[in-house]
Short mmCIF file of C-alpha atoms and ligand atoms in Angstrom, two decimals:
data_model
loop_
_atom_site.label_atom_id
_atom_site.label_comp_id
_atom_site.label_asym_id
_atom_site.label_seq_id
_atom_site.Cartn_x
_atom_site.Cartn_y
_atom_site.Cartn_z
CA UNK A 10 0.00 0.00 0.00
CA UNK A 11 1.57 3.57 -1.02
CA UNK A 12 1.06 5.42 2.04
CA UNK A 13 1.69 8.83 1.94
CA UNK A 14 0.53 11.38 4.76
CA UNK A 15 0.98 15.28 4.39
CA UNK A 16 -0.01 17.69 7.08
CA UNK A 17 0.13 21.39 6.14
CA UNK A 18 0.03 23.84 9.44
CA UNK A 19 -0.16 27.53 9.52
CA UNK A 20 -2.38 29.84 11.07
CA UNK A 21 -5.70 31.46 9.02
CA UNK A 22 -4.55 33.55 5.68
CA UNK A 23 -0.80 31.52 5.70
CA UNK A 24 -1.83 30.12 2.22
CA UNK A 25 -2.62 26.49 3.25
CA UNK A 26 -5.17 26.08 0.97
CA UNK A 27 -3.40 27.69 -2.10
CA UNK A 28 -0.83 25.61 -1.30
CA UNK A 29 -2.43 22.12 -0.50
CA UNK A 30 -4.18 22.50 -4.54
CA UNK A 31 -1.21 22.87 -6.00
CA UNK A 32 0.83 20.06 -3.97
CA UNK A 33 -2.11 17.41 -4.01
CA UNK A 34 -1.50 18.11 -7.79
CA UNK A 35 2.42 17.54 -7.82
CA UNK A 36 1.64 14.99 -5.35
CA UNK A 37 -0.77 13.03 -6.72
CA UNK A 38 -2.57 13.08 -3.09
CA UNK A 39 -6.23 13.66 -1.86
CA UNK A 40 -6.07 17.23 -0.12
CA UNK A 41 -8.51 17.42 2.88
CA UNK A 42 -9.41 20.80 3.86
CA UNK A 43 -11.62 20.04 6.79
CA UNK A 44 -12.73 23.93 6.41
CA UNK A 45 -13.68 22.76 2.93
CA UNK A 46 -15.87 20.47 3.75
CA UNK A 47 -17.29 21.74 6.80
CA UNK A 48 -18.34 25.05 4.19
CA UNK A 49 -19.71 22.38 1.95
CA UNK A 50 -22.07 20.92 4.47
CA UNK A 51 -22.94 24.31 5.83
CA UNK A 52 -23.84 25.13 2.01
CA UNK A 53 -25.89 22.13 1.42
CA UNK A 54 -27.25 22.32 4.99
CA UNK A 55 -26.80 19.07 6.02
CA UNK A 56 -26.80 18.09 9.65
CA UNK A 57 -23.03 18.60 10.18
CA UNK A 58 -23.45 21.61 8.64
CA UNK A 59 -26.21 22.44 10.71
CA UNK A 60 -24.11 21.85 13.76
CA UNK A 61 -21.05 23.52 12.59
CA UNK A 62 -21.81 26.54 11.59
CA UNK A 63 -22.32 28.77 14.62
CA UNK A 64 -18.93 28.00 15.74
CA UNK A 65 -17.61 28.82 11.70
CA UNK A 66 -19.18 32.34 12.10
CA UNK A 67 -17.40 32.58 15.84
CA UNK A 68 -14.51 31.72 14.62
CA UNK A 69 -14.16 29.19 16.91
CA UNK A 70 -12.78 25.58 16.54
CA UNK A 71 -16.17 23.07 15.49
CA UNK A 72 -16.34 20.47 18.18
CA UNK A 73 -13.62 17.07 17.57
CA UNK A 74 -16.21 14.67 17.68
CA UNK A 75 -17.53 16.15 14.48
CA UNK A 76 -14.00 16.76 12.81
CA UNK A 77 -13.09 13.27 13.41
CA UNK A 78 -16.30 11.71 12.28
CA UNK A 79 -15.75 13.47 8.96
CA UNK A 80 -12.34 12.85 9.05
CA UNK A 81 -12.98 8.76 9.15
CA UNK A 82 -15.72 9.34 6.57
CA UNK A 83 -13.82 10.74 4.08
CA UNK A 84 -11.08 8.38 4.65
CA UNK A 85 -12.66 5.22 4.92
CA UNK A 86 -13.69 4.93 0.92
CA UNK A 87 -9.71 5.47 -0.05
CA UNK A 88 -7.93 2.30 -1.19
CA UNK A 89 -4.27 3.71 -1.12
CA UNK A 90 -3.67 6.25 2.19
CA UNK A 91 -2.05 9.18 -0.26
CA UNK A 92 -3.67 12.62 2.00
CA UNK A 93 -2.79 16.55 2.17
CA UNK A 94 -4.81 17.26 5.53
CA UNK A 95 -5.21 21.38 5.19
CA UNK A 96 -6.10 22.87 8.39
CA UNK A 97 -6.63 19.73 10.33
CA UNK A 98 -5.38 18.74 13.26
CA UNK A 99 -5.93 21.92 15.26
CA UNK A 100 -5.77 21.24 18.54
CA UNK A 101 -3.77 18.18 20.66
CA UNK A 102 -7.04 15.82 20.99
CA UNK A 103 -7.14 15.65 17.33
CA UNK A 104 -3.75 14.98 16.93
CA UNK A 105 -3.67 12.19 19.00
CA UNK A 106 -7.34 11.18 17.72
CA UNK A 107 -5.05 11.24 13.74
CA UNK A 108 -2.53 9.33 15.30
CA UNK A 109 -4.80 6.66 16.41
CA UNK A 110 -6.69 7.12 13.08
CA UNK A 111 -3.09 6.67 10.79
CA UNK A 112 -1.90 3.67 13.34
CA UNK A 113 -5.78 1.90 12.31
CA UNK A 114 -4.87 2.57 8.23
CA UNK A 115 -1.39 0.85 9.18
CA UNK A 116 -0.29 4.41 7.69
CA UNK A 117 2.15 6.91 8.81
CA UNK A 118 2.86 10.73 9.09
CA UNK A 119 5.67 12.02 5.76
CA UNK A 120 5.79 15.33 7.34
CA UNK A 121 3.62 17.98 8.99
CA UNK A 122 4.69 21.49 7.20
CA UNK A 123 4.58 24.93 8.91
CA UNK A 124 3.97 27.56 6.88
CA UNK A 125 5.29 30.73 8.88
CA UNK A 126 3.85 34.18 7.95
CA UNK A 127 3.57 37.07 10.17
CA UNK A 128 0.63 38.49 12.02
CA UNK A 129 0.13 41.54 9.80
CA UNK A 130 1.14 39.61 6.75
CA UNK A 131 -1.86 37.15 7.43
CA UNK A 132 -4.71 40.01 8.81
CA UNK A 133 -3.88 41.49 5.31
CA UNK A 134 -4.57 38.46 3.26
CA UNK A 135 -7.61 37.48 4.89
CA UNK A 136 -9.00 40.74 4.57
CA UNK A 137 -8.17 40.66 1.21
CA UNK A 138 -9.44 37.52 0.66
CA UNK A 139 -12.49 38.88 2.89
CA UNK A 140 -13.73 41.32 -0.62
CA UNK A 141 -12.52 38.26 -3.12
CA UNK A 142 -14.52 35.47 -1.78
CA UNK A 143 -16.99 37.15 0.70
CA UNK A 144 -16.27 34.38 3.17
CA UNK A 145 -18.57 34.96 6.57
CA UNK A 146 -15.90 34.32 8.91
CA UNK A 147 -13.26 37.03 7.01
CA UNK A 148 -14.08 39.68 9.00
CA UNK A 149 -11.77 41.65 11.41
CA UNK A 150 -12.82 40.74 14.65
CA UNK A 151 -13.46 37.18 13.52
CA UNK A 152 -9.94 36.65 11.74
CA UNK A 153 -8.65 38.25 15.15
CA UNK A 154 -10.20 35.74 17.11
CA UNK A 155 -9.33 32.73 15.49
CA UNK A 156 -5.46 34.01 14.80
CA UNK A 157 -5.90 33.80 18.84
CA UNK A 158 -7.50 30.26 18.89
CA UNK A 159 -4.63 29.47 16.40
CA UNK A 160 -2.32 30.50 18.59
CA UNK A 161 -3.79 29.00 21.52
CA UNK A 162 -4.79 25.64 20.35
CA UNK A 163 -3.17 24.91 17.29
CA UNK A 164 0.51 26.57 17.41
CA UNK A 165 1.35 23.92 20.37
CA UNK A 166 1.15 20.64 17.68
CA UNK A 167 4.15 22.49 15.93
CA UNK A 168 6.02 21.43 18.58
CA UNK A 169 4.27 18.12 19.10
CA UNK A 170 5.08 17.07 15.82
CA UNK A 171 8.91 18.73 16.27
CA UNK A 172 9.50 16.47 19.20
CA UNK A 173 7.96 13.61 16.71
CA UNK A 174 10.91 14.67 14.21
CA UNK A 175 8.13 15.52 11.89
CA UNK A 176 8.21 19.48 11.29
CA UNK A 177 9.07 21.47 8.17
CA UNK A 178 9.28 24.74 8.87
CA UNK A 179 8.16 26.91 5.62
CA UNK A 180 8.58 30.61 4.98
CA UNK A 181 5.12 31.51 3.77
CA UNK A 182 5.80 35.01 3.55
CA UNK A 183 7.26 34.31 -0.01
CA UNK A 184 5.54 34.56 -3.53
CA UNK A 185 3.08 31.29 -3.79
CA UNK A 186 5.77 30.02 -6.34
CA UNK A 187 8.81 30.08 -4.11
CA UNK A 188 6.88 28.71 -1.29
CA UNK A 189 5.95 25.90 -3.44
CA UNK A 190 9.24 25.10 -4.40
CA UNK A 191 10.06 24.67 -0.79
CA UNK A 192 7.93 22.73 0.16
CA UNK A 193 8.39 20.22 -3.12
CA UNK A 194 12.16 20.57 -1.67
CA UNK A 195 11.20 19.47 1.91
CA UNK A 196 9.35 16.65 0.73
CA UNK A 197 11.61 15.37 -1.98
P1 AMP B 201 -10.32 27.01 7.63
O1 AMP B 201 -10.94 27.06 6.28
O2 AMP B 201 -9.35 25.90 7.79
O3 AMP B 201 -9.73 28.35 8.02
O4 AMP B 201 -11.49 26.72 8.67
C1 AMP B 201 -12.60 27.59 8.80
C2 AMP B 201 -13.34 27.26 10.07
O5 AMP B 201 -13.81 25.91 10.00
C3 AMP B 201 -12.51 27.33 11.34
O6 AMP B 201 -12.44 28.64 11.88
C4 AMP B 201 -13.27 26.38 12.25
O7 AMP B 201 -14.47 26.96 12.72
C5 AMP B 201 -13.68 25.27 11.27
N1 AMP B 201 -12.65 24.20 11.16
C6 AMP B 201 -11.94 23.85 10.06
N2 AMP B 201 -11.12 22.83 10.31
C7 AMP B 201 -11.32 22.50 11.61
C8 AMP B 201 -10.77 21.51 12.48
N3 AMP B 201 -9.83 20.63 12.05
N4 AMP B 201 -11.22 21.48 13.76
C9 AMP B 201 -12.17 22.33 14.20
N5 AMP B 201 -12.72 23.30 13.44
C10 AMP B 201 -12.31 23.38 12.15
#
């Protein structure tokens, strides 16, 4: 079985999802933006979506029994085990819930990728991004709050997966091609 398993990290607006398209390309792997398909279910109105969505519009991590329900879901129709996870885990439990999920597929982690961009950097893209896509959660005092529940709960599994000798730390600050290249570097 060609396992391949692909984390990509950052915090909101750090280009995870520009990214994660272009690699699952390069990559022949799935990507799974679990913001992706939460906004899909939200869209369609589905019970998950149902569920979801106030915390969406806080800006506030959806609930981990629900992210790793969908998580399983998704996987569990894949014959090889060849992911991009975008924006998932993001927060310890579902780390350890992925690690649990990976050791079930008999699969293991490649490399869980940092992409590093500063504060400002990041408020500017998403407000950007904000007028582009109209996305409900894009506003100011939302993107400030979950840059804070980024920092809180999610910017602790860089070092989880550090101690794991799993981290690649990526300068996302750069043009999307150069930070491509990196990462294809890491990874190769
Ligand atoms: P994203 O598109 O990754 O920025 O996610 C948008 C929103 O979806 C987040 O602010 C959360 O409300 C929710 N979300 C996405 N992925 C997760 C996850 N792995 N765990 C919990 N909530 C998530």
């Amino acid at each position: 079985m060609a396992n391949e398993v692909v984390l990509l990290m950052g915090p909101p607006g750090a280009g995870k999802g520009t990214q994660a398209a272009r690699l699952s390309r390069s990559r022949n792997l799935k990507q799974l933006s679990t913001g992706d398909i939460l906004r899909s279910n939200v869209a369609e109105g589905t019970d998950l979506g149902r569920k979801a969505r106030g915390f969406m519009d806080a800006g506030e991590l959806v609930p981990d029994d629900l992210i790793i329900g969908m998580v399983r879901s998704e996987l569990s129709d894949l014959q090889d085990v060849r992911v991009l996870f975008d924006g998932y885990p993001r927060n310890p439990a579902q780390a350890s819930q992925l690690d649990e999920l990976l050791n079930d597929l008999g699969a293991g982690l490649t490399a869980a990728i940092a992409l590093e961009v500063d504060e400002d950097e990041v408020v500017r893209r998403l407000l950007q991004r904000s007028d582009e896509q109209g996305r409900s959660d894009d506003n100011e005092q939302t993107i400030r709050h979950r840059l804070n529940v980024y920092a809180e709960q999610t910017q602790p599994l860089l070092e989880y997966y550090e101690t794991a000798g799993k981290l690649k730390r990526v300068d996302g600050g750069l043009s999307v091609d150069a930070v491509e290249e990196q990462i294809s570097r890491v990874l190769s």
